[in-house]
């Protein structure tokens, strides 16, 4: 079953074996709890990019109470052992070079398909 965190509230299903949360670095903690409550034993795979811009929180009171934190950040702070995917397929090497040097310490590689694309 594939759902967004918002629509998981209305699911009337058996608990999931595992929750796979994509864009977890964009998902605020309270919203991430919705699908996690439907997971057996709270098992989840979190997928995200901690170098991405954080989500927007339009409430200053929410920010002052720590609600701006993402589930990805909480997991990182709790000692979760991340795995970095090192090959990018999104943009031409002349473009990826900028973010690779600024944010990823030169650890990203360009996939073969993007090398052939025009910049």
Coordinates of N, CA and C in Angstrom, one line a residue:
X1 N 0.9 -1.2 0.0 CA 0.0 0.0 0.0 C 0.9 1.2 0.0
X2 N 0.7 2.2 -0.9 CA 1.4 3.4 -0.9 C 0.5 4.6 -0.6
X3 N 0.9 5.3 0.4 CA 0.1 6.5 0.8 C 1.0 7.6 1.2
X4 N 0.5 8.8 1.3 CA 1.2 9.9 1.9 C 1.0 9.9 3.4
X5 N 1.8 10.6 4.2 CA 1.7 10.6 5.6 C 0.3 11.1 6.0
X6 N -0.2 12.2 5.3 CA -1.5 12.7 5.6 C -2.6 11.7 5.4
X7 N -2.6 11.0 4.3 CA -3.7 10.1 3.9 C -3.6 8.8 4.7
X8 N -2.5 8.5 5.4 CA -2.4 7.3 6.2 C -3.4 7.3 7.4
X9 N -3.9 8.4 7.8 CA -4.9 8.5 8.9 C -6.1 7.8 8.5
X10 N -6.6 7.9 7.3 CA -7.8 7.3 6.9 C -7.7 5.8 6.5
X11 N -6.6 5.2 6.5 CA -6.4 3.8 6.2 C -7.0 2.9 7.2
X12 N -7.8 2.0 6.8 CA -8.4 1.0 7.7 C -7.9 -0.4 7.3
X13 N -6.6 -0.6 7.6 CA -6.0 -1.8 7.1 C -5.3 -2.5 8.3
X14 N -4.8 -3.7 8.0 CA -4.0 -4.4 9.0 C -2.7 -3.6 9.1
X15 N -2.0 -3.8 10.2 CA -0.7 -3.1 10.4 C 0.3 -3.5 9.3
X16 N 1.1 -2.5 8.9 CA 2.1 -2.8 7.9 C 3.3 -3.5 8.5
X17 N 4.0 -4.4 7.7 CA 5.2 -5.0 8.2 C 6.3 -4.0 8.4
X18 N 6.4 -3.1 7.4 CA 7.4 -2.1 7.4 C 6.9 -0.8 6.7
X19 N 7.2 0.3 7.3 CA 6.9 1.6 6.6 C 8.2 2.1 5.9
X20 N 8.0 2.4 4.7 CA 9.2 3.0 3.9 C 8.8 4.4 3.7
X21 N 9.5 5.3 4.3 CA 9.2 6.7 4.3 C 10.2 7.5 3.4
X22 N 9.7 7.8 2.2 CA 10.5 8.6 1.2 C 10.5 10.1 1.6
X23 N 11.5 10.8 1.2 CA 11.6 12.2 1.6 C 11.5 12.5 3.1
X24 N 12.0 11.6 3.8 CA 11.9 11.7 5.3 C 12.6 12.9 5.8
X25 N 13.6 13.5 5.1 CA 14.2 14.7 5.5 C 13.3 15.9 5.3
X26 N 12.2 15.7 4.7 CA 11.2 16.8 4.4 C 9.9 16.6 5.3
X27 N 9.9 15.5 6.1 CA 8.7 15.2 6.9 C 8.9 15.6 8.3
X28 N 8.0 16.4 8.8 CA 8.0 16.8 10.2 C 7.6 15.7 11.1
X29 N 8.2 15.6 12.2 CA 8.0 14.5 13.2 C 6.5 14.2 13.4
X30 N 5.7 15.1 13.8 CA 4.3 14.8 14.1 C 3.6 14.1 12.9
X31 N 3.9 14.5 11.7 CA 3.3 13.9 10.5 C 3.8 12.5 10.3
X32 N 5.1 12.3 10.6 CA 5.7 11.0 10.4 C 5.1 9.9 11.3
X33 N 4.6 10.4 12.4 CA 4.0 9.4 13.4 C 2.8 8.7 12.9
X34 N 2.1 9.4 12.0 CA 0.8 8.8 11.5 C 1.1 7.4 10.8
X35 N 1.9 7.3 9.8 CA 2.1 5.9 9.3 C 2.9 5.0 10.2
X36 N 3.8 5.6 11.1 CA 4.5 4.7 12.0 C 3.6 4.0 13.0
X37 N 2.5 4.7 13.3 CA 1.5 4.0 14.3 C 0.9 2.8 13.6
X38 N 1.0 2.7 12.3 CA 0.4 1.6 11.6 C 1.4 0.5 11.3
X39 N 2.6 0.7 11.8 CA 3.7 -0.3 11.5 C 3.8 -1.3 12.6
X40 N 4.0 -2.6 12.3 CA 4.2 -3.6 13.3 C 5.6 -3.3 14.0
X41 N 5.6 -3.2 15.2 CA 6.8 -3.0 16.0 C 7.6 -1.7 15.6
X42 N 6.9 -0.8 14.9 CA 7.5 0.5 14.5 C 8.7 0.4 13.5
X43 N 8.7 -0.7 12.7 CA 9.7 -0.9 11.7 C 9.6 0.1 10.6
X44 N 10.7 0.7 10.3 CA 10.6 1.7 9.1 C 12.0 1.8 8.4
X45 N 11.9 2.2 7.2 CA 13.1 2.5 6.4 C 12.9 4.0 6.1
X46 N 13.8 4.8 6.5 CA 13.8 6.2 6.2 C 14.7 6.6 5.0
X47 N 14.1 7.2 4.0 CA 14.9 7.6 2.9 C 14.8 9.1 2.8
X48 N 16.0 9.8 2.6 CA 16.0 11.2 2.5 C 17.4 11.8 2.4
X49 N 17.5 13.1 2.2 CA 18.8 13.7 2.0 C 18.9 14.8 3.0
X50 N 19.8 14.6 4.0 CA 19.9 15.6 5.1 C 20.5 16.9 4.6
X51 N 21.0 17.0 3.3 CA 21.6 18.2 2.8 C 20.5 19.0 2.1
X52 N 19.3 18.5 1.9 CA 18.2 19.2 1.3 C 17.7 20.3 2.2
X53 N 17.0 21.3 1.6 CA 16.4 22.3 2.4 C 15.4 21.7 3.4
X54 N 15.3 22.2 4.6 CA 14.3 21.6 5.5 C 12.9 22.0 5.1
X55 N 11.9 21.3 5.7 CA 10.5 21.7 5.4 C 10.2 23.1 6.0
X56 N 9.2 23.7 5.5 CA 8.7 25.0 5.9 C 7.7 24.8 7.0
X57 N 7.9 25.5 8.1 CA 6.9 25.5 9.2 C 6.4 26.9 9.3
X58 N 5.2 27.1 9.2 CA 4.6 28.5 9.2 C 4.2 29.0 10.5
X59 N 4.4 28.2 11.6 CA 4.0 28.6 12.9 C 5.2 28.8 13.8
X60 N 5.3 30.0 14.3 CA 6.4 30.3 15.2 C 6.2 29.6 16.5
X61 N 5.0 29.4 17.0 CA 4.8 28.6 18.2 C 5.2 27.2 18.1
X62 N 4.9 26.6 16.9 CA 5.4 25.2 16.6 C 6.9 25.1 16.6
X63 N 7.5 26.1 16.1 CA 9.0 26.1 16.0 C 9.6 26.2 17.4
X64 N 9.0 27.1 18.2 CA 9.5 27.3 19.6 C 9.3 26.0 20.4
X65 N 8.4 25.1 20.0 CA 8.2 23.9 20.8 C 8.9 22.7 20.1
X66 N 9.8 23.0 19.2 CA 10.6 21.9 18.5 C 9.9 21.1 17.5
X67 N 8.8 21.6 17.0 CA 8.0 20.9 16.0 C 8.6 21.0 14.6
X68 N 9.7 21.8 14.4 CA 10.3 21.9 13.1 C 11.2 20.8 12.8
X69 N 11.5 19.9 13.7 CA 12.4 18.8 13.5 C 11.8 17.8 12.6
X70 N 12.6 17.2 11.8 CA 12.2 16.1 10.9 C 12.4 14.8 11.5
X71 N 11.7 13.8 11.0 CA 11.9 12.4 11.5 C 13.4 12.0 11.2
X72 N 13.9 12.4 10.0 CA 15.2 12.0 9.6 C 16.2 12.6 10.6
X73 N 16.0 13.8 11.1 CA 17.0 14.4 12.0 C 16.9 13.7 13.4
X74 N 15.7 13.4 13.8 CA 15.5 12.6 15.1 C 16.3 11.3 15.0
X75 N 16.1 10.6 13.9 CA 16.8 9.3 13.7 C 18.3 9.5 13.7
X76 N 18.8 10.5 13.1 CA 20.3 10.8 13.0 C 20.8 11.1 14.4
X77 N 20.0 11.9 15.1 CA 20.4 12.3 16.5 C 20.4 11.1 17.5
X78 N 19.5 10.2 17.2 CA 19.4 9.0 18.0 C 20.5 7.9 17.7
X79 N 21.3 8.2 16.7 CA 22.4 7.3 16.4 C 22.1 6.3 15.3
X80 N 21.0 6.5 14.5 CA 20.7 5.6 13.4 C 21.9 5.7 12.5
X81 N 22.3 4.5 11.9 CA 23.4 4.4 11.0 C 23.0 4.6 9.6
X82 N 23.2 5.8 9.0 CA 22.8 6.1 7.7 C 23.7 5.4 6.6
X83 N 23.0 5.2 5.5 CA 23.8 4.7 4.3 C 23.6 5.7 3.2
X84 N 24.8 6.2 2.7 CA 24.7 7.2 1.7 C 24.7 6.6 0.3
X85 N 23.7 7.0 -0.5 CA 23.7 6.5 -1.9 C 24.7 7.4 -2.7
X86 N 25.7 6.9 -3.3 CA 26.7 7.7 -3.8 C 26.6 8.0 -5.3
X87 N 25.7 7.5 -6.0 CA 25.5 7.8 -7.4 C 24.3 8.6 -7.7
X88 N 24.4 9.7 -8.4 CA 23.3 10.6 -8.7 C 23.0 10.4 -10.2
X89 N 21.7 10.5 -10.5 CA 21.2 10.3 -11.9 C 20.4 11.5 -12.3
X90 N 20.3 12.6 -11.6 CA 19.4 13.7 -11.8 C 19.9 14.7 -12.8
X91 N 21.2 15.1 -12.7 CA 21.7 16.2 -13.5 C 23.1 15.9 -14.1
X92 N 23.4 16.8 -15.1 CA 24.6 16.7 -15.8 C 25.8 16.9 -14.8
X93 N 26.9 16.3 -15.0 CA 28.1 16.4 -14.1 C 28.5 17.9 -13.9
X94 N 28.4 18.7 -14.9 CA 28.8 20.1 -14.8 C 27.9 20.8 -13.8
X95 N 26.7 20.3 -13.6 CA 25.8 20.9 -12.6 C 25.9 20.2 -11.2
X96 N 26.0 18.9 -11.2 CA 26.1 18.2 -10.0 C 27.5 18.5 -9.3
X97 N 28.5 18.9 -10.0 CA 29.8 19.2 -9.4 C 29.6 20.3 -8.3
X98 N 28.7 21.3 -8.5 CA 28.6 22.4 -7.6 C 28.1 21.8 -6.2
X99 N 26.9 21.1 -6.2 CA 26.4 20.6 -5.0 C 27.3 19.5 -4.4
X100 N 27.9 18.8 -5.2 CA 28.8 17.7 -4.8 C 30.0 18.3 -4.0
X101 N 30.5 19.4 -4.4 CA 31.7 20.0 -3.7 C 31.2 20.8 -2.5
X102 N 30.0 21.5 -2.6 CA 29.5 22.3 -1.5 C 28.9 21.5 -0.4
X103 N 28.2 20.4 -0.7 CA 27.4 19.8 0.4 C 27.8 18.3 0.6
X104 N 28.5 17.6 -0.3 CA 28.7 16.2 -0.2 C 30.2 15.9 -0.1
X105 N 31.1 16.8 0.0 CA 32.5 16.6 0.1 C 33.1 15.8 -1.0
X106 N 32.5 15.9 -2.2 CA 33.1 15.2 -3.4 C 32.8 13.7 -3.4
X107 N 31.9 13.3 -2.5 CA 31.6 11.8 -2.4 C 30.6 11.3 -3.4
X108 N 29.9 12.2 -4.1 CA 28.9 11.7 -5.1 C 29.6 11.4 -6.4
X109 N 29.0 10.4 -7.1 CA 29.5 10.1 -8.5 C 28.3 10.3 -9.4
X110 N 28.6 10.5 -10.6 CA 27.6 10.7 -11.7 C 27.3 9.4 -12.3
X111 N 26.0 9.0 -12.5 CA 25.7 7.8 -13.2 C 25.9 7.9 -14.6
X112 N 26.1 6.8 -15.3 CA 26.5 6.8 -16.7 C 25.4 7.6 -17.6
X113 N 24.2 7.4 -17.2 CA 23.1 8.1 -18.1 C 23.2 9.6 -18.1
X114 N 23.6 10.2 -17.0 CA 23.6 11.7 -16.9 C 24.9 12.2 -17.6
X115 N 25.9 11.5 -17.8 CA 27.1 12.0 -18.5 C 26.8 12.3 -19.9
X116 N 25.9 11.5 -20.5 CA 25.5 11.7 -21.9 C 24.5 12.9 -22.1
X117 N 23.9 13.4 -21.1 CA 22.9 14.5 -21.2 C 23.6 15.8 -21.5
X118 N 22.9 16.7 -22.3 CA 23.5 18.0 -22.4 C 23.3 18.8 -21.1
X119 N 24.2 19.7 -20.8 CA 24.1 20.5 -19.5 C 22.9 21.4 -19.5

